[in-house]
CSV table of C-alpha atoms and ligand atoms in Angstrom, one decimal:
chain,number,residue,atom,x,y,z
A,213,MET,CA,79.7,-8.7,123.3
A,214,THR,CA,80.8,-10.8,120.0
A,215,THR,CA,81.0,-14.7,121.8
A,216,PRO,CA,82.6,-18.4,120.9
A,217,SER,CA,79.4,-19.6,119.4
A,218,ASP,CA,79.6,-15.9,117.2
A,219,PHE,CA,83.3,-16.2,116.3
A,220,GLN,CA,82.1,-20.2,115.1
A,221,GLN,CA,79.4,-18.6,112.7
A,222,LEU,CA,81.7,-16.1,111.5
A,223,LEU,CA,84.1,-18.9,110.7
A,224,ARG,CA,81.3,-21.3,109.3
A,225,GLY,CA,79.9,-18.2,106.9
A,226,ALA,CA,83.6,-17.7,105.7
A,227,GLU,CA,83.8,-21.9,105.1
A,228,LEU,CA,87.0,-22.2,106.9
A,229,ARG,CA,86.6,-24.4,109.8
A,230,VAL,CA,86.5,-24.3,113.1
A,231,THR,CA,89.6,-24.3,114.8
A,232,ARG,CA,90.8,-23.9,118.0
A,233,PRO,CA,93.8,-21.4,117.3
A,234,ARG,CA,91.3,-19.7,114.5
A,235,LEU,CA,88.7,-18.5,117.1
A,236,ALA,CA,91.2,-17.5,119.8
A,237,VAL,CA,92.7,-15.0,117.3
A,238,LEU,CA,89.7,-13.9,116.1
A,239,GLY,CA,89.0,-13.2,120.0
A,240,ALA,CA,92.5,-11.8,120.4
A,241,VAL,CA,91.3,-9.7,117.3
A,242,TYR,CA,88.3,-8.7,118.2
A,243,ALA,CA,89.3,-8.0,122.0
A,244,HIS,CA,92.2,-5.7,121.0
A,245,PRO,CA,91.9,-3.2,117.4
A,246,HIS,CA,95.0,-2.9,116.6
A,247,ALA,CA,96.7,-5.2,117.6
A,248,ASP,CA,100.4,-6.8,116.2
A,249,THR,CA,101.4,-9.7,115.4
A,250,ASP,CA,103.3,-10.2,118.7
A,251,SER,CA,100.5,-9.0,121.2
A,252,ILE,CA,97.8,-11.5,119.2
A,253,ILE,CA,100.7,-13.9,119.8
A,254,GLY,CA,100.5,-12.9,123.6
A,255,VAL,CA,96.4,-12.9,124.0
A,256,VAL,CA,96.2,-16.2,122.2
A,257,ARG,CA,99.1,-18.1,124.0
A,258,GLU,CA,97.4,-17.1,127.0
A,259,ASP,CA,94.0,-18.8,126.3
A,260,LEU,CA,95.7,-21.7,124.0
A,261,GLY,CA,99.0,-22.7,126.1
A,262,GLU,CA,102.3,-22.5,123.6
A,263,VAL,CA,101.5,-22.0,120.1
A,264,SER,CA,104.3,-20.9,117.5
A,265,HIS,CA,104.5,-17.9,116.1
A,266,GLN,CA,104.0,-19.7,112.7
A,267,ALA,CA,100.7,-20.9,113.2
A,268,VAL,CA,99.4,-17.2,114.6
A,269,TYR,CA,101.1,-15.9,111.4
A,270,ASP,CA,99.3,-18.3,109.1
A,271,VAL,CA,95.6,-18.1,110.9
A,272,LEU,CA,95.9,-14.1,110.7
A,273,ARG,CA,96.5,-14.6,107.0
A,274,ALA,CA,93.6,-17.0,106.7
A,275,LEU,CA,91.3,-14.7,108.3
A,276,THR,CA,92.9,-11.4,106.3
A,277,THR,CA,92.2,-13.1,103.3
A,278,ALA,CA,88.8,-14.5,104.0
A,279,GLY,CA,88.0,-11.1,105.2
A,280,LEU,CA,87.0,-11.9,108.8
A,281,VAL,CA,89.7,-9.5,109.7
A,282,ARG,CA,91.8,-6.2,108.1
A,283,ARG,CA,95.5,-5.9,107.8
A,284,ILE,CA,96.6,-2.3,107.9
A,285,GLN,CA,100.5,-1.5,108.0
A,286,PRO,CA,101.3,2.7,108.5
A,287,SER,CA,104.3,3.3,107.5
A,288,GLY,CA,107.4,2.3,109.1
A,289,SER,CA,105.4,0.0,111.6
A,290,VAL,CA,104.3,-3.6,111.9
A,291,ALA,CA,100.9,-5.1,110.2
A,292,ARG,CA,98.6,-4.8,112.7
A,293,TYR,CA,95.3,-6.4,113.0
A,294,GLU,CA,91.5,-5.7,113.3
A,295,SER,CA,87.8,-6.4,113.5
A,296,ARG,CA,86.5,-3.8,112.1
A,297,VAL,CA,85.8,-4.5,108.3
A,298,GLY,CA,83.7,-3.4,105.2
A,299,ASP,CA,83.3,0.0,106.4
A,300,ASN,CA,86.6,1.6,104.8
A,301,HIS,CA,87.4,3.6,107.7
A,302,HIS,CA,90.2,5.6,108.2
A,303,HIS,CA,93.6,5.5,110.8
A,304,VAL,CA,95.1,7.8,112.7
A,305,VAL,CA,98.7,7.3,113.7
A,306,CYS,CA,100.6,9.6,116.4
A,307,ARG,CA,104.4,9.8,115.1
A,308,LEU,CA,105.8,9.7,118.8
A,309,CYS,CA,104.0,6.6,119.8
A,310,GLY,CA,102.2,4.8,116.8
A,311,ASP,CA,99.2,4.8,118.7
A,312,ILE,CA,96.1,4.3,116.5
A,313,ALA,CA,92.9,5.4,116.2
A,314,ASP,CA,89.6,5.1,113.8
A,315,VAL,CA,88.3,7.8,112.1
A,316,ASP,CA,85.1,6.9,110.5
A,317,CYS,CA,85.4,8.8,106.1
A,318,ALA,CA,85.5,12.7,106.1
A,319,VAL,CA,81.6,13.2,105.4
A,320,GLY,CA,78.4,10.1,105.0
A,321,GLU,CA,79.0,6.8,103.3
A,322,ALA,CA,82.8,6.1,102.1
A,323,PRO,CA,83.0,9.2,99.7
A,324,CYS,CA,86.6,8.5,99.8
A,325,LEU,CA,86.1,5.8,97.3
A,326,THR,CA,84.9,8.2,95.0
A,327,ALA,CA,88.0,9.1,92.9
A,328,SER,CA,88.2,12.4,91.5
A,329,ASP,CA,89.5,10.4,88.1
A,330,ASP,CA,89.9,6.8,88.5
A,331,SER,CA,91.5,6.3,85.5
A,332,GLY,CA,89.5,3.5,84.3
A,333,PHE,CA,89.8,1.4,87.9
A,334,SER,CA,87.3,-0.5,89.8
A,335,ILE,CA,88.1,1.0,93.1
A,336,ASP,CA,87.4,-0.9,96.8
A,337,GLU,CA,89.3,0.6,98.8
A,338,ALA,CA,91.1,3.9,99.7
A,339,GLU,CA,93.4,3.5,102.3
A,340,VAL,CA,93.9,7.1,104.7
A,341,ILE,CA,96.4,7.8,107.1
A,342,TYR,CA,96.4,11.1,109.4
A,343,TRP,CA,99.1,11.6,110.7
A,344,GLY,CA,100.1,13.6,114.4
A,345,LEU,CA,100.2,13.1,117.2
A,346,CYS,CA,97.8,11.2,120.1
A,347,LEU,CA,96.4,13.0,122.8
A,348,SER,CA,99.1,12.0,125.8
A,349,CYS,CA,102.4,12.8,123.2
A,350,SER,CA,100.9,16.4,122.7
A,351,ALA,CA,100.5,16.8,126.6
A,352,THR,CA,103.6,16.0,127.2
A,353,LYS,CA,105.2,18.2,124.0
A,354,SER,CA,103.7,21.4,125.0
B,62,ZN,ZN1,101.6,9.7,121.0
B,63,ZN,ZN1,90.4,0.6,112.3
């Protein structure tokens, strides 16, 4: 379980000032992996009352830049945020309902980062998205 004091430490570790909106947004992202900005705003408002869209947006950007949250945006989807950072995991997205789940690297320690030909680039992330149908959508289709 991640507690409010853990979130304070995370913020301080990233040299970000501890503010209530930052704590609330971090908490929302930890509690709701792959949530989009609108659902994060909903959760934050339950916690803090009235908070502007722009304020939450700014906090998300600061947290993403600091590496505390990861932003993903499958094509056709709005940006989504998650707290699972730094392990280069991938995502599987349902073509029908847009549901997203985590997928670990195919084998072992982030092998996707070892490109067969890196053209001289120094690679730090491989973004792989698997597309398909989630369990409930494939059940209703058949
Ligand atoms: Zn689905
Ligand atoms: Zn994820």
